[in-house]
Amino acid sequence: MEHIYPAIFYKEEDGRYSVLFPDFDAATCGDDLYDAIAMAKECLALQLKGLRQDGDDFPVTSPLDKIDPAAYVNDLGDSVPSIRLISVDLNDYN
């Protein structure tokens, strides 16, 4: 079963990308945007697997129009954050 959650991506001063998940207490990063997307998928899969193993419910996905990236990032500098949907199929992560 596929699970889809929003993630906030923003570019750091050193060129790396940070990723935050509004629906989880989780963050990751990548050397570039493509690496950050791959890391976001891995991070989301690990969060969901942990919840499933603990018998906890998955959080309800936040509506995109209710997410304010500035509320999650203290200092963006010149970076303009973007919200991307990250999907994972837990069957792919055994």
Phi, psi and omega in degrees: 000135181271139178238136184234128179223149176283149176223143178262123179250137172210149183273131177277166180300330181275004178095347177285163177247134173259151182226130177237143177252111181299332184270358181223160171269071186213146177211158176206183179205170177211159181294330176214182184298318181295319177295320180296322177295316178298317179293325178296318178298315179297316180298314180297317180299317179295320178298313182292320178298320178297317178297317180297316180296326179277354181077018180270154176286150174283144179292154175289136180292129179292138174294138183301324182285356178257000182262123175251104183304327181297336179287344184252345184238123184288307185230105181273344185058232179270357183287139176251112182290152175231153177253127178234147175272131179247128180240141175221147171252114184298341176294339179277352183236084181276000000 
